[in-house]
Structure formats: structure tokens, C-alpha cells
Amino acid sequence: YNSYSSLETKFYFSEPYCISRVPSDDAVCTLMNHNFRSDQFLYYKHNFYEKSWLEATARFNLNGNETKGVRTEDYTSWEYNNIYDFDNFRYSGGIEVSYTAPLGKHTLDIGSETSFLNDRIRQVYAGYPTFHHSNMDEYLFAGLSGKLSSKFSYAFSVGYEMLFRKVADVNYDYNKPAGNLSLNWRMNSQHNVGASYSLRHTAPNVGQLNPYNTSTDSLMVQQGNPYLLPSQSQQWKLRYSFNKRG
């Protein structure tokens, strides 16, 4: 029996700085940025008998950004001036816990992954309402891996994901199964064949959800849809490898 733990903390601050640039012949931008970031990471591992162990990690992030700028575009018949002023703030974190133990000639792995996120995007000069986005994600899983014979090996995992999200004034829950399976056949020292299948879910990021225009270009509108749901993907793979030693 033995245990191991570690704690890591990082802080980052940037002094306000200003950049003036000319991206094209008809546009001039002035930008001022101020950023800060803080990261904490905690790791713990406890080894039991018979090659089994409990592993846990915890993380927390805090960051903010203030961006101010002026974009001026000169055209033949008109001039476009855009003053933008963003005040953004985010905190996020998570806890992952897993237990790994031998099960005969196989290895059992069970655990959970919990994560949370909260965003605030404020466009001060534009006068839009402050955009709030919060997210809680819980994933429970169990997996098994090992060898079926001297030439065949496998690994599979099944899980269930629960997502609770609030985007502006829109609330929704998303609950779906997920998993993956892989098989490998080592024909001999030179030839190897494998196949895999995975079922995954990908949640939209904050930029895809923000309903307010964040573009500073007069010819482009950039805004998201708060009603977007996570996407589901299924992937099949078949591979063959040949290894010849010289």
C-alpha cells in the first residue's frame, strides 16, 4: 500500500498593452488587451494490493480578459467606425476519479468525470445584455481490457453522459450513452490488424452559443445559436500495419 499526491498552482497576469495595426489599405485597428489567468491542479494516487489503484485529479481555472479597440474602414462613399469593448470572465474546473483492478487475466476500470464551466461575456460599448453561459457535465463509465489469446487483445468501455446547461435564458438537459470498442489481431511479428468503434458526443463551445454579434468587421456578422444541442458521432476504423526490421 502506498499513496502519492501533488499540488500545482500557476498565476499569470499581463499588463495592459496597446497595438495599432493596418491589416489592409482601407482598415485601421487599435487594440488594448488586459488578461489574467489562474490554474490549480491536484493529483492523488493510492496503490492497493495485486496491482490495483485509485487515481483522482482535481483542477480549477479562473481567467478574465478586457479588450478595447477601434476599427475604422474607409470606402469610396462611406466610412465605417466600430468601437468595441469586451469584458469577459470565466471559471471552470473538474474532478476525475477512476479505480483500476485486475479481473483474472483482464483489467477492470471504473470511474467518473465531473466538469463545470461558467462564462460571462459583456460587450460594454455595444449595449448588448450580458451573455451568461453555465455548464455541468457528468460522465460515468466502466471498461474492460485484456488478451483473449496470445494473438488477440481487446478493450471496451461503456458510459453515460449527463449534461446540464443554461445558455442566456435557455435551459436544457442532455443525457446520452457513449462508449468505444477496439480489437487487435497480432498475426505475427510483421503483420497486425485492428478494428475500432466509438460513440461520442461533442457540446458546442461558447462562441457557437453566444447570440450577440461579436464581429468588428462591417462585412461580417458573427453570432451563435443558444438552442444548439451537442452533436453525436459514430466512428468506425479498420487498420493494418506492417513492420519489417532491417
PDB file of C-alpha atoms in Angstrom:
ATOM      1  CA  TYR A   1       0.000   0.000   0.000  1.00  0.00           C
ATOM      2  CA  ASN A   2       1.291   3.487  -0.816  1.00  0.00           C
ATOM      3  CA  SER A   3      -0.069   6.883  -1.767  1.00  0.00           C
ATOM      4  CA  TYR A   4       1.172   9.779  -3.871  1.00  0.00           C
ATOM      5  CA  SER A   5      -0.194  13.298  -4.179  1.00  0.00           C
ATOM      6  CA  SER A   6       0.866  16.589  -5.762  1.00  0.00           C
ATOM      7  CA  LEU A   7      -0.456  20.151  -5.988  1.00  0.00           C
ATOM      8  CA  GLU A   8       0.397  22.602  -8.764  1.00  0.00           C
ATOM      9  CA  THR A   9      -0.619  26.266  -8.881  1.00  0.00           C
ATOM     10  CA  LYS A  10       0.065  28.809 -11.622  1.00  0.00           C
ATOM     11  CA  PHE A  11      -0.781  32.502 -11.911  1.00  0.00           C
ATOM     12  CA  TYR A  12      -0.481  34.708 -14.954  1.00  0.00           C
ATOM     13  CA  PHE A  13      -1.120  38.430 -15.309  1.00  0.00           C
ATOM     14  CA  SER A  14      -0.462  40.675 -18.274  1.00  0.00           C
ATOM     15  CA  GLU A  15      -0.089  44.424 -18.073  1.00  0.00           C
ATOM     16  CA  PRO A  16      -2.426  46.391 -20.371  1.00  0.00           C
ATOM     17  CA  TYR A  17      -0.855  46.836 -23.766  1.00  0.00           C
ATOM     18  CA  CYS A  18      -1.919  48.641 -26.928  1.00  0.00           C
ATOM     19  CA  ILE A  19      -1.411  47.637 -30.556  1.00  0.00           C
ATOM     20  CA  SER A  20      -2.076  49.730 -33.658  1.00  0.00           C
ATOM     21  CA  ARG A  21      -2.049  47.931 -36.960  1.00  0.00           C
ATOM     22  CA  VAL A  22      -3.131  48.348 -40.564  1.00  0.00           C
ATOM     23  CA  PRO A  23      -4.479  44.957 -41.746  1.00  0.00           C
ATOM     24  CA  SER A  24      -5.379  46.309 -45.192  1.00  0.00           C
ATOM     25  CA  ASP A  25      -5.328  49.519 -47.204  1.00  0.00           C
ATOM     26  CA  ASP A  26      -8.778  50.556 -46.009  1.00  0.00           C
ATOM     27  CA  ALA A  27      -8.866  49.407 -42.358  1.00  0.00           C
ATOM     28  CA  VAL A  28      -7.047  50.606 -39.244  1.00  0.00           C
ATOM     29  CA  CYS A  29      -7.372  48.856 -35.882  1.00  0.00           C
ATOM     30  CA  THR A  30      -6.342  49.955 -32.419  1.00  0.00           C
ATOM     31  CA  LEU A  31      -6.403  47.266 -29.721  1.00  0.00           C
ATOM     32  CA  MET A  32      -5.792  47.241 -25.978  1.00  0.00           C
ATOM     33  CA  ASN A  33      -5.677  43.963 -24.051  1.00  0.00           C
ATOM     34  CA  HIS A  34      -5.521  43.050 -20.380  1.00  0.00           C
ATOM     35  CA  ASN A  35      -5.522  39.386 -19.294  1.00  0.00           C
ATOM     36  CA  PHE A  36      -5.239  37.336 -16.131  1.00  0.00           C
ATOM     37  CA  ARG A  37      -5.276  33.590 -15.517  1.00  0.00           C
ATOM     38  CA  SER A  38      -5.004  31.246 -12.553  1.00  0.00           C
ATOM     39  CA  ASP A  39      -4.694  27.434 -12.685  1.00  0.00           C
ATOM     40  CA  GLN A  40      -4.739  24.907  -9.861  1.00  0.00           C
ATOM     41  CA  PHE A  41      -4.185  21.170 -10.295  1.00  0.00           C
ATOM     42  CA  LEU A  42      -4.323  18.439  -7.646  1.00  0.00           C
ATOM     43  CA  TYR A  43      -3.315  14.811  -8.228  1.00  0.00           C
ATOM     44  CA  TYR A  44      -3.711  11.809  -5.926  1.00  0.00           C
ATOM     45  CA  LYS A  45      -2.946   8.120  -6.376  1.00  0.00           C
ATOM     46  CA  HIS A  46      -3.243   5.232  -3.940  1.00  0.00           C
ATOM     47  CA  ASN A  47      -1.840   1.798  -4.804  1.00  0.00           C
ATOM     48  CA  PHE A  48      -3.545  -1.285  -3.374  1.00  0.00           C
ATOM     49  CA  TYR A  49      -2.503  -4.912  -3.465  1.00  0.00           C
ATOM     50  CA  GLU A  50      -2.481  -7.052  -6.634  1.00  0.00           C
ATOM     51  CA  LYS A  51      -1.732  -4.174  -8.994  1.00  0.00           C
ATOM     52  CA  SER A  52      -4.894  -2.179  -8.316  1.00  0.00           C
ATOM     53  CA  TRP A  53      -5.032   1.538  -7.668  1.00  0.00           C
ATOM     54  CA  LEU A  54      -7.292   4.536  -7.120  1.00  0.00           C
ATOM     55  CA  GLU A  55      -6.453   7.704  -9.069  1.00  0.00           C
ATOM     56  CA  ALA A  56      -8.016  11.156  -8.714  1.00  0.00           C
ATOM     57  CA  THR A  57      -7.387  14.582 -10.192  1.00  0.00           C
ATOM     58  CA  ALA A  58      -8.981  17.951  -9.453  1.00  0.00           C
ATOM     59  CA  ARG A  59      -8.499  21.149 -11.458  1.00  0.00           C
ATOM     60  CA  PHE A  60      -9.720  24.715 -11.301  1.00  0.00           C
ATOM     61  CA  ASN A  61      -9.222  27.599 -13.715  1.00  0.00           C
ATOM     62  CA  LEU A  62     -10.031  31.287 -13.373  1.00  0.00           C
ATOM     63  CA  ASN A  63      -9.395  33.747 -16.206  1.00  0.00           C
ATOM     64  CA  GLY A  64     -10.522  37.115 -17.470  1.00  0.00           C
ATOM     65  CA  ASN A  65      -9.926  39.402 -20.411  1.00  0.00           C
ATOM     66  CA  GLU A  66     -10.582  43.053 -21.213  1.00  0.00           C
ATOM     67  CA  THR A  67     -10.322  44.031 -24.866  1.00  0.00           C
ATOM     68  CA  LYS A  68     -10.874  47.540 -26.192  1.00  0.00           C
ATOM     69  CA  GLY A  69     -10.419  48.701 -29.744  1.00  0.00           C
ATOM     70  CA  VAL A  70     -11.443  50.895 -32.644  1.00  0.00           C
ATOM     71  CA  ARG A  71     -11.782  49.675 -36.199  1.00  0.00           C
ATOM     72  CA  THR A  72     -12.045  52.248 -38.990  1.00  0.00           C
ATOM     73  CA  GLU A  73     -12.723  51.336 -42.616  1.00  0.00           C
ATOM     74  CA  ASP A  74     -12.632  53.924 -45.410  1.00  0.00           C
ATOM     75  CA  TYR A  75     -14.628  53.293 -48.553  1.00  0.00           C
ATOM     76  CA  THR A  76     -15.338  55.439 -51.617  1.00  0.00           C
ATOM     77  CA  SER A  77     -18.734  56.656 -50.495  1.00  0.00           C
ATOM     78  CA  TRP A  78     -18.770  56.000 -46.744  1.00  0.00           C
ATOM     79  CA  GLU A  79     -16.684  55.369 -43.624  1.00  0.00           C
ATOM     80  CA  TYR A  80     -17.233  52.621 -41.065  1.00  0.00           C
ATOM     81  CA  ASN A  81     -16.229  53.157 -37.421  1.00  0.00           C
ATOM     82  CA  ASN A  82     -16.657  50.462 -34.815  1.00  0.00           C
ATOM     83  CA  ILE A  83     -15.729  50.849 -31.161  1.00  0.00           C
ATOM     84  CA  TYR A  84     -15.641  47.561 -29.289  1.00  0.00           C
ATOM     85  CA  ASP A  85     -15.166  46.958 -25.601  1.00  0.00           C
ATOM     86  CA  PHE A  86     -15.314  43.400 -24.220  1.00  0.00           C
ATOM     87  CA  ASP A  87     -15.150  42.430 -20.550  1.00  0.00           C
ATOM     88  CA  ASN A  88     -15.023  38.617 -20.302  1.00  0.00           C
ATOM     89  CA  PHE A  89     -14.751  36.325 -17.309  1.00  0.00           C
ATOM     90  CA  ARG A  90     -14.680  32.522 -16.910  1.00  0.00           C
ATOM     91  CA  TYR A  91     -14.180  29.938 -14.206  1.00  0.00           C
ATOM     92  CA  SER A  92     -14.115  26.201 -14.787  1.00  0.00           C
ATOM     93  CA  GLY A  93     -12.977  23.008 -13.128  1.00  0.00           C
ATOM     94  CA  GLY A  94     -13.473  19.315 -12.742  1.00  0.00           C
ATOM     95  CA  ILE A  95     -12.853  16.138 -10.783  1.00  0.00           C
ATOM     96  CA  GLU A  96     -11.885  12.796 -12.319  1.00  0.00           C
ATOM     97  CA  VAL A  97     -11.849   9.599 -10.256  1.00  0.00           C
ATOM     98  CA  SER A  98     -11.011   6.099 -11.506  1.00  0.00           C
ATOM     99  CA  TYR A  99     -10.353   2.697  -9.960  1.00  0.00           C
ATOM    100  CA  THR A 100      -8.284   0.096 -11.806  1.00  0.00           C
ATOM    101  CA  ALA A 101      -8.002  -3.533 -10.724  1.00  0.00           C
ATOM    102  CA  PRO A 102      -7.117  -6.928 -12.225  1.00  0.00           C
ATOM    103  CA  LEU A 103     -10.009  -9.239 -13.049  1.00  0.00           C
ATOM    104  CA  GLY A 104      -8.484 -12.604 -13.821  1.00  0.00           C
ATOM    105  CA  LYS A 105      -6.411 -12.064 -16.957  1.00  0.00           C
ATOM    106  CA  HIS A 106      -8.249  -8.833 -17.668  1.00  0.00           C
ATOM    107  CA  THR A 107      -8.192  -5.283 -16.275  1.00  0.00           C
ATOM    108  CA  LEU A 108     -11.271  -3.503 -14.931  1.00  0.00           C
ATOM    109  CA  ASP A 109     -11.530   0.283 -14.980  1.00  0.00           C
ATOM    110  CA  ILE A 110     -14.462   2.202 -13.475  1.00  0.00           C
ATOM    111  CA  GLY A 111     -14.858   5.873 -12.671  1.00  0.00           C
ATOM    112  CA  SER A 112     -16.486   9.226 -13.167  1.00  0.00           C
ATOM    113  CA  GLU A 113     -15.601  12.538 -14.779  1.00  0.00           C
ATOM    114  CA  THR A 114     -17.282  15.695 -13.485  1.00  0.00           C
ATOM    115  CA  SER A 115     -16.720  19.131 -15.008  1.00  0.00           C
ATOM    116  CA  PHE A 116     -18.282  22.587 -14.686  1.00  0.00           C
ATOM    117  CA  LEU A 117     -17.915  25.869 -16.545  1.00  0.00           C
ATOM    118  CA  ASN A 118     -19.289  29.387 -16.215  1.00  0.00           C
ATOM    119  CA  ASP A 119     -18.824  32.157 -18.800  1.00  0.00           C
ATOM    120  CA  ARG A 120     -19.681  35.841 -18.756  1.00  0.00           C
ATOM    121  CA  ILE A 121     -19.270  37.920 -21.918  1.00  0.00           C
ATOM    122  CA  ARG A 122     -20.054  41.629 -21.642  1.00  0.00           C
ATOM    123  CA  GLN A 123     -19.955  43.949 -24.659  1.00  0.00           C
ATOM    124  CA  VAL A 124     -19.762  47.240 -22.837  1.00  0.00           C
ATOM    125  CA  TYR A 125     -19.925  49.739 -25.701  1.00  0.00           C
ATOM    126  CA  ALA A 126     -22.433  47.826 -27.867  1.00  0.00           C
ATOM    127  CA  GLY A 127     -25.009  47.838 -25.091  1.00  0.00           C
ATOM    128  CA  TYR A 128     -25.994  44.186 -25.552  1.00  0.00           C
ATOM    129  CA  PRO A 129     -27.256  42.280 -22.500  1.00  0.00           C
ATOM    130  CA  THR A 130     -24.506  40.413 -20.660  1.00  0.00           C
ATOM    131  CA  PHE A 131     -24.222  36.873 -22.018  1.00  0.00           C
ATOM    132  CA  HIS A 132     -24.119  34.154 -19.349  1.00  0.00           C
ATOM    133  CA  HIS A 133     -23.344  30.521 -20.005  1.00  0.00           C
ATOM    134  CA  SER A 134     -23.067  27.757 -17.396  1.00  0.00           C
ATOM    135  CA  ASN A 135     -22.459  24.067 -17.898  1.00  0.00           C
ATOM    136  CA  MET A 136     -22.288  20.964 -15.680  1.00  0.00           C
ATOM    137  CA  ASP A 137     -21.209  17.648 -17.203  1.00  0.00           C
ATOM    138  CA  GLU A 138     -21.164  14.234 -15.503  1.00  0.00           C
ATOM    139  CA  TYR A 139     -19.824  11.079 -17.182  1.00  0.00           C
ATOM    140  CA  LEU A 140     -19.918   7.633 -15.540  1.00  0.00           C
ATOM    141  CA  PHE A 141     -18.028   4.783 -17.173  1.00  0.00           C
ATOM    142  CA  ALA A 142     -16.819   1.201 -16.832  1.00  0.00           C
ATOM    143  CA  GLY A 143     -14.318  -0.589 -19.038  1.00  0.00           C
ATOM    144  CA  LEU A 144     -12.583  -3.902 -19.501  1.00  0.00           C
ATOM    145  CA  SER A 145      -9.388  -4.742 -21.391  1.00  0.00           C
ATOM    146  CA  GLY A 146      -7.071  -7.691 -21.813  1.00  0.00           C
ATOM    147  CA  LYS A 147      -5.997 -10.559 -24.021  1.00  0.00           C
ATOM    148  CA  LEU A 148      -8.292 -13.225 -25.427  1.00  0.00           C
ATOM    149  CA  SER A 149      -5.316 -15.287 -26.563  1.00  0.00           C
ATOM    150  CA  SER A 150      -1.644 -14.808 -27.378  1.00  0.00           C
ATOM    151  CA  LYS A 151      -2.624 -13.021 -30.613  1.00  0.00           C
ATOM    152  CA  PHE A 152      -5.956 -11.334 -29.829  1.00  0.00           C
ATOM    153  CA  SER A 153      -6.443  -8.391 -27.476  1.00  0.00           C
ATOM    154  CA  TYR A 154      -9.400  -6.101 -26.792  1.00  0.00           C
ATOM    155  CA  ALA A 155     -10.545  -3.014 -24.902  1.00  0.00           C
ATOM    156  CA  PHE A 156     -14.054  -1.661 -24.439  1.00  0.00           C
ATOM    157  CA  SER A 157     -15.716   0.994 -22.351  1.00  0.00           C
ATOM    158  CA  VAL A 158     -19.354   1.976 -21.839  1.00  0.00           C
ATOM    159  CA  GLY A 159     -20.623   5.106 -20.141  1.00  0.00           C
ATOM    160  CA  TYR A 160     -23.466   7.502 -19.650  1.00  0.00           C
ATOM    161  CA  GLU A 161     -23.169  11.277 -20.033  1.00  0.00           C
ATOM    162  CA  MET A 162     -25.410  13.819 -18.308  1.00  0.00           C
ATOM    163  CA  LEU A 163     -25.167  17.457 -19.383  1.00  0.00           C
ATOM    164  CA  PHE A 164     -26.969  20.323 -17.627  1.00  0.00           C
ATOM    165  CA  ARG A 165     -26.666  23.666 -19.389  1.00  0.00           C
ATOM    166  CA  LYS A 166     -28.007  27.211 -19.180  1.00  0.00           C
ATOM    167  CA  VAL A 167     -27.343  29.491 -22.155  1.00  0.00           C
ATOM    168  CA  ALA A 168     -28.669  33.027 -21.679  1.00  0.00           C
ATOM    169  CA  ASP A 169     -32.352  32.322 -20.879  1.00  0.00           C
ATOM    170  CA  VAL A 170     -32.345  28.831 -22.402  1.00  0.00           C
ATOM    171  CA  ASN A 171     -32.153  25.770 -20.110  1.00  0.00           C
ATOM    172  CA  TYR A 172     -31.836  22.158 -21.201  1.00  0.00           C
ATOM    173  CA  ASP A 173     -30.585  18.737 -20.074  1.00  0.00           C
ATOM    174  CA  TYR A 174     -28.860  16.222 -22.328  1.00  0.00           C
ATOM    175  CA  ASN A 175     -28.476  12.551 -21.334  1.00  0.00           C
ATOM    176  CA  LYS A 176     -26.945  10.014 -23.723  1.00  0.00           C
ATOM    177  CA  PRO A 177     -24.902   6.781 -23.653  1.00  0.00           C
ATOM    178  CA  ALA A 178     -21.362   6.667 -25.013  1.00  0.00           C
ATOM    179  CA  GLY A 179     -18.692   4.051 -25.482  1.00  0.00           C
ATOM    180  CA  ASN A 180     -15.925   2.534 -27.536  1.00  0.00           C
ATOM    181  CA  LEU A 181     -14.607  -0.875 -28.553  1.00  0.00           C
ATOM    182  CA  SER A 182     -11.290  -1.902 -30.072  1.00  0.00           C
ATOM    183  CA  LEU A 183      -9.967  -5.290 -31.225  1.00  0.00           C
ATOM    184  CA  ASN A 184      -6.451  -6.199 -32.250  1.00  0.00           C
ATOM    185  CA  TRP A 185      -5.062  -9.270 -34.017  1.00  0.00           C
ATOM    186  CA  ARG A 186      -1.296  -9.734 -33.997  1.00  0.00           C
ATOM    187  CA  MET A 187      -0.910 -12.171 -36.854  1.00  0.00           C
ATOM    188  CA  ASN A 188       2.859 -12.472 -36.465  1.00  0.00           C
ATOM    189  CA  SER A 189       5.887 -10.261 -35.769  1.00  0.00           C
ATOM    190  CA  GLN A 190       5.300  -8.305 -39.000  1.00  0.00           C
ATOM    191  CA  HIS A 191       1.540  -8.117 -39.577  1.00  0.00           C
ATOM    192  CA  ASN A 192      -1.053  -6.518 -37.311  1.00  0.00           C
ATOM    193  CA  VAL A 193      -4.790  -5.920 -37.908  1.00  0.00           C
ATOM    194  CA  GLY A 194      -7.110  -3.820 -35.741  1.00  0.00           C
ATOM    195  CA  ALA A 195     -10.688  -2.523 -35.718  1.00  0.00           C
ATOM    196  CA  SER A 196     -12.453   0.001 -33.503  1.00  0.00           C
ATOM    197  CA  TYR A 197     -15.826   1.677 -32.966  1.00  0.00           C
ATOM    198  CA  SER A 198     -16.669   4.760 -30.905  1.00  0.00           C
ATOM    199  CA  LEU A 199     -19.840   6.668 -29.991  1.00  0.00           C
ATOM    200  CA  ARG A 200     -19.169  10.226 -28.841  1.00  0.00           C
ATOM    201  CA  HIS A 201     -20.953  13.482 -28.037  1.00  0.00           C
ATOM    202  CA  THR A 202     -19.485  16.962 -28.535  1.00  0.00           C
ATOM    203  CA  ALA A 203     -21.057  20.023 -26.923  1.00  0.00           C
ATOM    204  CA  PRO A 204     -20.964  23.387 -28.781  1.00  0.00           C
ATOM    205  CA  ASN A 205     -18.483  25.925 -27.441  1.00  0.00           C
ATOM    206  CA  VAL A 206     -19.374  29.343 -26.057  1.00  0.00           C
ATOM    207  CA  GLY A 207     -18.673  31.103 -29.371  1.00  0.00           C
ATOM    208  CA  GLN A 208     -21.234  28.897 -31.102  1.00  0.00           C
ATOM    209  CA  LEU A 209     -23.853  29.710 -28.446  1.00  0.00           C
ATOM    210  CA  ASN A 210     -23.483  33.471 -27.912  1.00  0.00           C
ATOM    211  CA  PRO A 211     -26.496  35.085 -29.673  1.00  0.00           C
ATOM    212  CA  TYR A 212     -24.895  38.565 -29.824  1.00  0.00           C
ATOM    213  CA  ASN A 213     -22.740  39.741 -32.712  1.00  0.00           C
ATOM    214  CA  THR A 214     -19.027  39.752 -31.753  1.00  0.00           C
ATOM    215  CA  SER A 215     -17.610  40.717 -35.156  1.00  0.00           C
ATOM    216  CA  THR A 216     -15.764  44.007 -35.614  1.00  0.00           C
ATOM    217  CA  ASP A 217     -15.897  43.750 -39.424  1.00  0.00           C
ATOM    218  CA  SER A 218     -18.561  45.760 -41.265  1.00  0.00           C
ATOM    219  CA  LEU A 219     -18.942  42.971 -43.838  1.00  0.00           C
ATOM    220  CA  MET A 220     -19.321  40.060 -41.404  1.00  0.00           C
ATOM    221  CA  VAL A 221     -21.743  39.097 -38.648  1.00  0.00           C
ATOM    222  CA  GLN A 222     -20.544  36.557 -36.092  1.00  0.00           C
ATOM    223  CA  GLN A 223     -23.083  35.216 -33.642  1.00  0.00           C
ATOM    224  CA  GLY A 224     -24.177  31.854 -32.262  1.00  0.00           C
ATOM    225  CA  ASN A 225     -27.365  29.972 -31.535  1.00  0.00           C
ATOM    226  CA  PRO A 226     -28.200  29.341 -27.829  1.00  0.00           C
ATOM    227  CA  TYR A 227     -30.537  26.484 -28.850  1.00  0.00           C
ATOM    228  CA  LEU A 228     -27.719  24.333 -30.248  1.00  0.00           C
ATOM    229  CA  LEU A 229     -27.529  20.819 -28.790  1.00  0.00           C
ATOM    230  CA  PRO A 230     -24.462  18.557 -28.556  1.00  0.00           C
ATOM    231  CA  SER A 231     -23.646  16.625 -31.709  1.00  0.00           C
ATOM    232  CA  GLN A 232     -23.397  12.839 -31.792  1.00  0.00           C
ATOM    233  CA  SER A 233     -20.827  10.999 -33.890  1.00  0.00           C
ATOM    234  CA  GLN A 234     -20.162   7.335 -34.585  1.00  0.00           C
ATOM    235  CA  GLN A 235     -16.785   6.325 -35.951  1.00  0.00           C
ATOM    236  CA  TRP A 236     -15.587   3.017 -37.374  1.00  0.00           C
ATOM    237  CA  LYS A 237     -11.910   2.350 -38.048  1.00  0.00           C
ATOM    238  CA  LEU A 238     -10.069  -0.549 -39.657  1.00  0.00           C
ATOM    239  CA  ARG A 239      -6.287  -0.549 -39.724  1.00  0.00           C
ATOM    240  CA  TYR A 240      -3.440  -2.744 -40.906  1.00  0.00           C
ATOM    241  CA  SER A 241       0.226  -2.315 -40.083  1.00  0.00           C
ATOM    242  CA  PHE A 242       3.327  -3.964 -41.475  1.00  0.00           C
ATOM    243  CA  ASN A 243       6.630  -3.855 -39.636  1.00  0.00           C
ATOM    244  CA  LYS A 244       9.836  -5.116 -41.167  1.00  0.00           C
ATOM    245  CA  ARG A 245      13.022  -4.796 -39.232  1.00  0.00           C
ATOM    246  CA  GLY A 246      16.160  -4.147 -41.239  1.00  0.00           C
TER     247      GLY A 246
END
